[in-house]
Coordinates of C-alpha atoms and ligand atoms in Angstrom, one line a residue:
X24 CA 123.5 83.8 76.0
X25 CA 126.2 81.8 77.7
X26 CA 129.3 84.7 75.2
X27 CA 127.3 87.7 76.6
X28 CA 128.9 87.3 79.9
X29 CA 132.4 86.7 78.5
X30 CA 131.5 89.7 75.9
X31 CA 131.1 91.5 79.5
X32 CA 134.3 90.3 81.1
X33 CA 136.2 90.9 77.1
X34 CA 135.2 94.7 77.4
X35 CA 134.5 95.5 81.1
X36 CA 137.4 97.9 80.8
X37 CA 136.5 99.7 77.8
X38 CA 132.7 99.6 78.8
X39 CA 133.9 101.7 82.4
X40 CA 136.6 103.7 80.5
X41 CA 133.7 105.0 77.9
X42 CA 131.7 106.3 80.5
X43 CA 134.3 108.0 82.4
X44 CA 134.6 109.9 79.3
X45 CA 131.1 111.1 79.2
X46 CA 131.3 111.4 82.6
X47 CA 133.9 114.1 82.7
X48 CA 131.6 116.6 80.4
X49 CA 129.4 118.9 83.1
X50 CA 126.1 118.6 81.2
X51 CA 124.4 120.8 83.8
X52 CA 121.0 121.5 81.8
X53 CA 120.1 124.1 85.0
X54 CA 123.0 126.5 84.9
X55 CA 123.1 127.9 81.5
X56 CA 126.9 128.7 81.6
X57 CA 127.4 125.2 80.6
X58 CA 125.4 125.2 77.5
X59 CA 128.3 124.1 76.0
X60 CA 128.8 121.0 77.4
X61 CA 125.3 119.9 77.6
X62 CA 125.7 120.0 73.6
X63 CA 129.0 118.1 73.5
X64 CA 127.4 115.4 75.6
X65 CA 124.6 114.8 73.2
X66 CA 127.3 114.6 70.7
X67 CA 129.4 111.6 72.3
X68 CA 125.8 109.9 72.5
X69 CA 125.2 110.5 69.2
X70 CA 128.5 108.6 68.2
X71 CA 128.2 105.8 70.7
X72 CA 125.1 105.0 69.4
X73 CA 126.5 104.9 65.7
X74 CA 129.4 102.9 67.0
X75 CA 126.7 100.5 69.1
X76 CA 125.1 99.4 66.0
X77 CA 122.2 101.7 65.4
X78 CA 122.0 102.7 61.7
X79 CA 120.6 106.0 61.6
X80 CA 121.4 108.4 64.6
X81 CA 120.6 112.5 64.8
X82 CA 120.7 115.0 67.0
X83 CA 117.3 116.6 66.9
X84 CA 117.5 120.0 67.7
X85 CA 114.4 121.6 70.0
X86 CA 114.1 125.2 71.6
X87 CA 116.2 123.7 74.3
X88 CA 118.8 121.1 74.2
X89 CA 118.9 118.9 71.9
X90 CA 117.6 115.0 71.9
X91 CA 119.8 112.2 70.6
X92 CA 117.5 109.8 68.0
X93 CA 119.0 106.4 67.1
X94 CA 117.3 103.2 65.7
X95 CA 118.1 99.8 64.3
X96 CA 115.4 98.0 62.5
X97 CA 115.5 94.1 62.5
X98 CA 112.3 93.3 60.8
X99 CA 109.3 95.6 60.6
X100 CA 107.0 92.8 62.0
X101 CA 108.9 91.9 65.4
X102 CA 108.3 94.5 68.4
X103 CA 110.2 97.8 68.9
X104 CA 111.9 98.9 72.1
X105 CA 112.0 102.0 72.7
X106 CA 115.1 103.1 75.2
X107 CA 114.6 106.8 76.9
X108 CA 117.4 108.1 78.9
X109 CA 118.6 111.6 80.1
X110 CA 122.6 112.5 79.2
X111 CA 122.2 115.7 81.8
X112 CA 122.6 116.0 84.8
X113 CA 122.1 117.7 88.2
X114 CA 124.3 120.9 89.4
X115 CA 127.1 119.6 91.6
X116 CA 127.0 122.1 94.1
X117 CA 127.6 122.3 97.4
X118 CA 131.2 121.8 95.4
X119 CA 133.1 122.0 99.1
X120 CA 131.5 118.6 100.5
X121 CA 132.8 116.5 97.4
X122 CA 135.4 114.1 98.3
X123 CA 136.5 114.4 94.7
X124 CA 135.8 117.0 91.8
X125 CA 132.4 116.1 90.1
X126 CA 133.7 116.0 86.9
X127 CA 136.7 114.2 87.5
X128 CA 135.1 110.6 87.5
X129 CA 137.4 108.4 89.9
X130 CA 137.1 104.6 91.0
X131 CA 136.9 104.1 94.6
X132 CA 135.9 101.1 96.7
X133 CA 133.6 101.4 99.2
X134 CA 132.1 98.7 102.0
X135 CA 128.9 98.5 100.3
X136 CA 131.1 98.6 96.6
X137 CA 134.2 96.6 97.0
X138 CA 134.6 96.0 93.6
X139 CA 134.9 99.7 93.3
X140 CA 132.1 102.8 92.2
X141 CA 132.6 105.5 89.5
X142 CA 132.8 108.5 91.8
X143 CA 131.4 111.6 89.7
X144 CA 127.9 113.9 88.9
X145 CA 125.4 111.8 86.8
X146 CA 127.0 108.3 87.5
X147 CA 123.9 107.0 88.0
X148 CA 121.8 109.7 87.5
X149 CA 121.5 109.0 84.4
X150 CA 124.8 108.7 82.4
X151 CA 125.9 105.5 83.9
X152 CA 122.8 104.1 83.7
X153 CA 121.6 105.2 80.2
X154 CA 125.1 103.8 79.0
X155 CA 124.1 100.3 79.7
X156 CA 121.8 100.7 77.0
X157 CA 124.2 101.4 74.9
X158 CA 126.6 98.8 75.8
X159 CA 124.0 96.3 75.3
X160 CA 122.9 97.4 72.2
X161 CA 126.9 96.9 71.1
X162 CA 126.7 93.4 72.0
X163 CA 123.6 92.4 71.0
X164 CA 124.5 93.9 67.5
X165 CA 128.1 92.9 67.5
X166 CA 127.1 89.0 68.3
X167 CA 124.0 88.9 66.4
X168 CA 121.7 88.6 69.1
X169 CA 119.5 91.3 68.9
X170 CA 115.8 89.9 68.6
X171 CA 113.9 93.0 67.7
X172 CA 113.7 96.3 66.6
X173 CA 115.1 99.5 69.0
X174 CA 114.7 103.0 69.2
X175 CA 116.9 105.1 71.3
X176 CA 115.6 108.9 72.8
X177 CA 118.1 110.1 74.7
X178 CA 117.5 114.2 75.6
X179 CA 119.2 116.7 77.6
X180 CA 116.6 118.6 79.7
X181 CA 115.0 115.8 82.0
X182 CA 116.1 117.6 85.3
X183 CA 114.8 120.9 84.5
X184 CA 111.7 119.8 83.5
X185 CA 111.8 117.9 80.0
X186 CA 109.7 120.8 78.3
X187 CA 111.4 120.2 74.8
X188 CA 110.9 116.4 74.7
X189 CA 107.1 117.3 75.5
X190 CA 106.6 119.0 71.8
X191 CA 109.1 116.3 70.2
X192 CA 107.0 113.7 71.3
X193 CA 103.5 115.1 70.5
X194 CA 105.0 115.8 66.8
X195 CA 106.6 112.5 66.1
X196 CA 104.1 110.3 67.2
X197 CA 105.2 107.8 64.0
X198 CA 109.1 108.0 64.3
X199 CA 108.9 106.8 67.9
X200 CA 106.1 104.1 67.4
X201 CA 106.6 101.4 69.8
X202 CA 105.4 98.0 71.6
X203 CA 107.5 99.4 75.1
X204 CA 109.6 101.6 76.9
X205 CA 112.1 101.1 78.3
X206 CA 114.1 102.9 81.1
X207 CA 116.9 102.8 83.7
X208 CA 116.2 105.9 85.6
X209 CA 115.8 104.9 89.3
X210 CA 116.5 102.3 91.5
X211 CA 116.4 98.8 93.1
X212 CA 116.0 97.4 96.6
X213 CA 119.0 96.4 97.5
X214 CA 122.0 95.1 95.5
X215 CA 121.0 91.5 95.2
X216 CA 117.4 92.3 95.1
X217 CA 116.6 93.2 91.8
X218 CA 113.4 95.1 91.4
X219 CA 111.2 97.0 88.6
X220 CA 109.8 100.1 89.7
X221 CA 105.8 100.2 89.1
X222 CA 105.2 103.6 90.3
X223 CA 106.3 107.1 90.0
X224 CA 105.4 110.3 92.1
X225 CA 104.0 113.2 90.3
X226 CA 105.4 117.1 91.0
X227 CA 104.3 120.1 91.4
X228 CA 107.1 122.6 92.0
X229 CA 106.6 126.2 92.5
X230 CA 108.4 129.5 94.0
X231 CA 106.7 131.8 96.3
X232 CA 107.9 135.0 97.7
X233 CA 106.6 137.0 100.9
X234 CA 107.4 140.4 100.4
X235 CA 106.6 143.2 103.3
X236 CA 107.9 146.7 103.8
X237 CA 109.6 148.5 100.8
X238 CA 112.8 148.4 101.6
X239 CA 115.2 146.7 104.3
X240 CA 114.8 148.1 107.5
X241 CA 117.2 148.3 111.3
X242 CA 115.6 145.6 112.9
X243 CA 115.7 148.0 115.8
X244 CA 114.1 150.8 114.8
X245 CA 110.7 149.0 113.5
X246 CA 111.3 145.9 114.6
X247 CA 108.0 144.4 116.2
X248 CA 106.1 147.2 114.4
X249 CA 105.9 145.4 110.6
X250 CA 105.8 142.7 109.4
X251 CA 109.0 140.7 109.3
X252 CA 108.3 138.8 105.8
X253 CA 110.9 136.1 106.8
X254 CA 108.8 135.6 109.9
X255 CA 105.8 135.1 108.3
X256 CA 107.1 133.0 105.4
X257 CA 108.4 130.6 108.0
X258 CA 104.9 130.9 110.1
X259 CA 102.8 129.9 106.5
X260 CA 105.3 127.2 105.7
X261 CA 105.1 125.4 109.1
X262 CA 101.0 126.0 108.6
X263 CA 101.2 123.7 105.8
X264 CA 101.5 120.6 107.8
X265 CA 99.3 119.5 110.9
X266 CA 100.3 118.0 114.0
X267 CA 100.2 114.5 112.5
X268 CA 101.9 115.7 109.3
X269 CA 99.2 115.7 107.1
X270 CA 99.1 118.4 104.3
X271 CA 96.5 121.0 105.5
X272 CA 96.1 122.6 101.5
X273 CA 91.9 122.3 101.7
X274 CA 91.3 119.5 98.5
X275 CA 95.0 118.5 98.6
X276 CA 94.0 114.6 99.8
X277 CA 90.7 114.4 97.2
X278 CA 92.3 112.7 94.8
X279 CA 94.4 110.3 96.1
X280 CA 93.8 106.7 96.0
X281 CA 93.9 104.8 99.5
X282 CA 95.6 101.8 98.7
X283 CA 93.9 98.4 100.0
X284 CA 95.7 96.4 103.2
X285 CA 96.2 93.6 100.6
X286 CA 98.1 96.2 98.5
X287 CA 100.2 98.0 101.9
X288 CA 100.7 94.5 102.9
X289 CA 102.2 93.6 100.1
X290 CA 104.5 96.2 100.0
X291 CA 105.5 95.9 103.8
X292 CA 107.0 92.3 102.6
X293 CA 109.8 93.5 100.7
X294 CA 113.1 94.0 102.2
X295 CA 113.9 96.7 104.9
X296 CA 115.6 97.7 107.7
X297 CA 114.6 100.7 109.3
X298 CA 116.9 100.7 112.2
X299 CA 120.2 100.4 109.0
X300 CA 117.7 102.8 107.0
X301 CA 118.3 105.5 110.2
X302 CA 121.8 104.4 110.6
X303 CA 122.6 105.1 107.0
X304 CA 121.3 108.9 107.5
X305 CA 122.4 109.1 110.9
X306 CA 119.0 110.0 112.2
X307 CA 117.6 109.6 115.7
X308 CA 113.6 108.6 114.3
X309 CA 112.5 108.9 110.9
X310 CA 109.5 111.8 110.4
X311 CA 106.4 111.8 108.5
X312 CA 102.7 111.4 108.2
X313 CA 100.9 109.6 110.9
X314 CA 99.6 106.2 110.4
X315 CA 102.0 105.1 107.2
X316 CA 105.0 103.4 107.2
X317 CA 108.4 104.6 106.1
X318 CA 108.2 103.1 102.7
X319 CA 104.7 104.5 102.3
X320 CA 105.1 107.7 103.3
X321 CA 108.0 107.8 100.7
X322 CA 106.2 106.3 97.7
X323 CA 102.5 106.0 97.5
X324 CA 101.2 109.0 99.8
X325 CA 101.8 112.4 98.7
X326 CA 104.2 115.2 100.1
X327 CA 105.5 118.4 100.5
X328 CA 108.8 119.9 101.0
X329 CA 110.8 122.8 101.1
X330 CA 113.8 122.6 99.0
X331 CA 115.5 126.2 99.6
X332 CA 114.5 129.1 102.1
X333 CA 116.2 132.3 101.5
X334 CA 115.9 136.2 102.4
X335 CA 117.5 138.7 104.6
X336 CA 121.0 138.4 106.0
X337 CA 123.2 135.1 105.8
X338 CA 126.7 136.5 105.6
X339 CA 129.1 136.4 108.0
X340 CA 128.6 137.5 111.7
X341 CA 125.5 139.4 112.2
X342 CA 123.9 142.3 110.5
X343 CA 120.3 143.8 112.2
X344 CA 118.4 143.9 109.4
X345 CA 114.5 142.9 108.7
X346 CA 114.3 142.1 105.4
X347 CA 112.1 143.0 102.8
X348 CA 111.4 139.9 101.0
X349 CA 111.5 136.2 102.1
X350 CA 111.5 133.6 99.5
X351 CA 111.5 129.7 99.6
X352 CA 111.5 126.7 96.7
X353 CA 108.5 124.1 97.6
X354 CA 108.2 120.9 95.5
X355 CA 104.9 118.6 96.4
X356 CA 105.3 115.2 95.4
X357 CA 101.8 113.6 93.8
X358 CA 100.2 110.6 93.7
X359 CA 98.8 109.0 90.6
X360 CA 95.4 110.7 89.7
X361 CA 96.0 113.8 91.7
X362 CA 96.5 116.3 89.0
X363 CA 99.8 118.6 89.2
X364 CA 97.9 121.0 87.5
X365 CA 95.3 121.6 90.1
X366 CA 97.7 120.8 93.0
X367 CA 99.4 124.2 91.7
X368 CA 96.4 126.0 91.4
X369 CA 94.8 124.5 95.1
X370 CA 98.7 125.5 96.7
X371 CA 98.5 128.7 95.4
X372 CA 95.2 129.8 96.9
X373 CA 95.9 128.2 99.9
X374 CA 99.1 129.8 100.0
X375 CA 97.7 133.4 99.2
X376 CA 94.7 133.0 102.1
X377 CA 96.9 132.1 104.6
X378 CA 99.0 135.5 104.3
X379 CA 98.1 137.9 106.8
X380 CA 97.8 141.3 106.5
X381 CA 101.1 143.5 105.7
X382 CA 102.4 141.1 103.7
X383 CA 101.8 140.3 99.0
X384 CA 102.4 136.9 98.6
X385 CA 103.5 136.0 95.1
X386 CA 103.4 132.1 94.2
X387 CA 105.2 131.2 90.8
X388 CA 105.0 127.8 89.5
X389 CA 108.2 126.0 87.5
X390 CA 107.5 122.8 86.6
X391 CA 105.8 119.7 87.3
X392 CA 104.3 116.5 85.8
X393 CA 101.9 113.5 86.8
X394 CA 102.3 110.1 88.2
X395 CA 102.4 106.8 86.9
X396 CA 101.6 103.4 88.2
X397 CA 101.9 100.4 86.0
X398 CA 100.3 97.1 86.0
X399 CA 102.5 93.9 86.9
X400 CA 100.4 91.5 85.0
X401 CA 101.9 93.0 81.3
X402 CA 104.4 90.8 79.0
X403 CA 106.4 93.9 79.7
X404 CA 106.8 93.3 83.2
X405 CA 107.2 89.4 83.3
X406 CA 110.2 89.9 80.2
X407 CA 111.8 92.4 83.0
X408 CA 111.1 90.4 86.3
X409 CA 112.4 87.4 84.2
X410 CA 115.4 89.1 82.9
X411 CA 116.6 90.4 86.8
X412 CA 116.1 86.6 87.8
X413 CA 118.0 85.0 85.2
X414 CA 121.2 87.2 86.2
X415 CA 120.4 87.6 89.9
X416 CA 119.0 84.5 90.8
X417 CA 116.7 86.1 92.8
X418 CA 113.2 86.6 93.2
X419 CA 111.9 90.5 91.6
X420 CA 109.7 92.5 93.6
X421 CA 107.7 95.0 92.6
X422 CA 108.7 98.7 94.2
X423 CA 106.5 101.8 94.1
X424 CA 109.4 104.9 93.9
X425 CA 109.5 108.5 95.2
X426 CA 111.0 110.0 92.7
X427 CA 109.6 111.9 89.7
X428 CA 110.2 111.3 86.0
X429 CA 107.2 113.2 84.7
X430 CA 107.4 112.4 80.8
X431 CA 106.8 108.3 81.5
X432 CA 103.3 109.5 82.0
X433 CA 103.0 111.9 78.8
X434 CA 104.4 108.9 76.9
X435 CA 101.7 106.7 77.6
X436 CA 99.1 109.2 76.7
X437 CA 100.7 110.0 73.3
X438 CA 102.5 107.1 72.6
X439 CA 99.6 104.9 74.0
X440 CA 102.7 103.0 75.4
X441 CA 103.6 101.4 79.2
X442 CA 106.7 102.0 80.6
X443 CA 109.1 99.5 82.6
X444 CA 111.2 101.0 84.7
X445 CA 114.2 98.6 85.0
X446 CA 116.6 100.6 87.6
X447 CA 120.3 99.4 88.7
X448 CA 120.6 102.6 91.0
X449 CA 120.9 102.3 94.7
X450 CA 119.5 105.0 97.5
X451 CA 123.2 105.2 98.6
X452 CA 124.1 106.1 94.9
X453 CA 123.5 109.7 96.7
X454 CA 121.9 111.3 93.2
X455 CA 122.0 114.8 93.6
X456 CA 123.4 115.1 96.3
X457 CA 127.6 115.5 96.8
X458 CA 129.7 112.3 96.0
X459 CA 127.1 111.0 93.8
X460 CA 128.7 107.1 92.7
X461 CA 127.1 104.2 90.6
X462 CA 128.6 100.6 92.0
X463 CA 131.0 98.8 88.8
X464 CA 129.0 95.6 89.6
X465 CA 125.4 97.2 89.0
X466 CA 127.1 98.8 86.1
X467 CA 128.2 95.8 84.4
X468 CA 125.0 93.7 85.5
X469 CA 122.9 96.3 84.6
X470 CA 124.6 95.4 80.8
X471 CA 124.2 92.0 81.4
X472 CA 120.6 92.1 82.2
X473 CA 119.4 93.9 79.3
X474 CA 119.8 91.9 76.7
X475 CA 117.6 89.3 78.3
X476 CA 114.4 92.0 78.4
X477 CA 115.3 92.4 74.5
X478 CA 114.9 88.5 74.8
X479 CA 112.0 87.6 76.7
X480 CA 110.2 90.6 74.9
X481 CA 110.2 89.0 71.7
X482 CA 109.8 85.6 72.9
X483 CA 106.7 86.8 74.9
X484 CA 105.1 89.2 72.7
X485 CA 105.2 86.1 69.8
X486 CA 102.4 83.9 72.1
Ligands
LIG19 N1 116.1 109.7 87.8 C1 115.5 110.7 88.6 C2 114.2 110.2 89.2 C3 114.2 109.0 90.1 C4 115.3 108.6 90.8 C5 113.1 108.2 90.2 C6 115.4 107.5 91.6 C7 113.1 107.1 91.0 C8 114.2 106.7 91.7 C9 115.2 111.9 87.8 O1 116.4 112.3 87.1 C10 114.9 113.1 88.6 O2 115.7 113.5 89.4 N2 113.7 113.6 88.6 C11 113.3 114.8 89.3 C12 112.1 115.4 88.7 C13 112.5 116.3 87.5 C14 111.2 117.0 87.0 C15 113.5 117.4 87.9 C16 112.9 114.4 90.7 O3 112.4 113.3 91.0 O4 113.2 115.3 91.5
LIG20 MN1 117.3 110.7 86.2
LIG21 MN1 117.7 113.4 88.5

């Protein structure tokens, strides 16, 4: 495919100037005041995709927001990709530690990007990197060299929870038929070390609130004589973890899967620094569970955070005041075969023993989903470890994420399909978090790689 890479270098401009465009509309599926926008984003999909070459394309509308369908069909009796993506993204805030406005997309360089990054919310989480897709349809349609059949899914509720692409996929089992999935939706090792993710965390994400006297009361006047519920909440949340940072929730661990020293030993050999990985957050000593590594305790052992703490007084100066309620936001992160599911239900009994006496403890669950690992020995795989090494010259390695994207394990138990998870994000893309960026050169290589899984697919699923 020596005209793909000129194709690249023909368009570059275009290819950035496109996403900037659907870069500037604030598709926050979490905040409803942007309904809007969320809607015109899965418009501008909808049209990229006709423009890309697939020849039927509609929005599908859902209880929620809506999911983008598009497909091009080469010959009923070669293999069908099918691409998932998410066009929303993230809220933005804390606005004030932006360097630039979230929705203004900007180019800036940056020592790790010196051919510049787009600058903006959903760069690379997922716009930037669901529009590679796209761009790699165009050419492979445009220059004839599209080997198979694809199928596009693109929706607009993946980071609140993907509830309406649940029901769309249970009732359109046949429409989105497939030999593979395919998805850029998390990261790789470095940015000359190209990597397929094999694993995903599972979530369980619930809500709880403490709640103690009736009303607020002078910290003064009955303070040491109640129950403070901000007090307590903190004294149940710090409960949750022993001294060596295990998870103390009785049955948490049952289900998870030691992995074998071959396995951790394997994973210890790919790249990284710990003393640049401290440097990078500006941390003394990383933190976690005893007797795992950095990279384990971060991928395949499971977790549990809290993401927001709130109650009583936080204005400005100081107000004597012991609140009524306390709440906080707690996400666990799952291993494959520990059910999210019964990690809600074993949190929430835990969580409702462990409250003394003049408090109610009230634990709501949002959402959630399980985890996926997927075998390396799959034609799937070798097309996409293949595919990174043909425009990287580099070696793929395998890499077990963090991160959650809880339908890749609902499609392979309606879809009966795998999923490969080929990411172009880096961990200093900062998703989610201010000043969020996605590097040019993993955005145009990202293009460039593609078309070589389409390739190596077809070629592989033929023997
Ligand atoms: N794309 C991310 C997940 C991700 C990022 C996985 C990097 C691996 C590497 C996805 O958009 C996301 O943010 N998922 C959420 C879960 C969802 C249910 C809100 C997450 O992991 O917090
Ligand atoms: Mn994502
Ligand atoms: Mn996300």
């Amino acid at each position: 495919m020596q005209d793909l890479t000129d194709y690249i270098k023909d368009h570059q401009d275009r290819f950035i100037n496109e996403l900037i465009e659907l870069l500037k509309i604030p598709s926050i599926s979490a905040d409803s005041a942007f309904g809007h926008d969320v809607i015109r984003a899965a418009e501008v999909i909808k049209n990229a995709l006709g423009q890309a070459g697939c020849t039927s394309v509609e929005i599908c509308e859902t209880e929620g927001y809506p999911i983008v369908y598009g497909e091009r069909t080469v010959d009923p009796d070669l293999p069908t990709v099918l691409v998932y993506g998410h066009y929303d993204v993230q809220p933005p805030d804390p606005l004030n530690l932006w360097d630039s406005p979230p929705f203004e997309p900007i180019i800036r360089k940056t020592a790790l990007h010196p051919e510049g990054a787009i600058f903006a919310r959903g760069a690379s989480d997922d716009k930037g990197q669901m529009y590679m897709h796209v761009k790699a349809l165009e050419y492979m349609v445009k220059e004839q060299q599209l080997p198979c059949n694809v199928k596009f899914m693109i929706e607009g509720e993946e980071e609140v929870g993907s509830n309406s692409l649940v029901t769309f996929v249970k009732e359109h089992k046949e429409k989105l038929a497939n030999d593979i999935i395919l998805i850029s939706d998390t990261g790789m090792i470095a940015k000359d070390i190209p990597s397929v993710t094999t694993g995903l965390r599972g979530l369980s994400y619930v809500e709880v609130e403490v709640a103690g006297p009736n009303r607020d009361l002078h910290s003064g006047l009955y303070g040491g004589a109640v129950a403070n519920p901000i007090n307590v909440l903190a004294k149940m949340i710090a409960s949750l973890h022993d001294e060596n940072n295990h998870i103390t929730i009785p049955g948490f661990y049952d289900k998870v899967q030691e992995l074998s020293r071959k396995e951790r030993d394997a994973m210890a050999e790919a790249p990284f620094n710990l003393d640049a990985y401290k440097k990078a957050l500006d941390i003394e000593d990383v933190y976690g569970e005893k007797g795992y590594t950095t990279n384990e305790r971060n991928s395949i052992r499971p977790t549990l955070d809290v993401n927001g703490i709130w109650g009583g007084y936080t204005g400005e100066g100081a107000k004597t005041v012991i609140a009524s309620k306390a709440y906080a936001k707690i996400s666990m992160r799952l291993v494959p075969h520990q059910d999210w599911h019964e990690i809600t239900r074993l949190f929430t009994t835990h969580f409702e023993n462990i409250a003394p006496k003049g408090v109610r403890v009230k634990v709501t669950p949002h959402h959630g989903g399980q985890g996926y690992v997927t075998p390396i020995d799959t034609i799937g795989y070798k097309a996409a470890e293949k595919a990174y090494e043909t425009t990287f010259g580099k070696k793929t390695i395998p890499e077990r994420s963090g991160g959650s994207i809880p339908i890749v394990a609902l499609f392979e138990q309606e879809l009966d399909s795998k999923t490969i998870l080929m990411g172009f994000g880096l961990d200093s893309d900062s998703i989610h978090s201010p000043n969020e960026h996605f590097g040019i050169n993993n955005y145009l290589k990202g293009i460039e790689t593609i078309p070589y899984f389409y390739k190596y697919f077809t070629e592989l699923s033929k023997k």
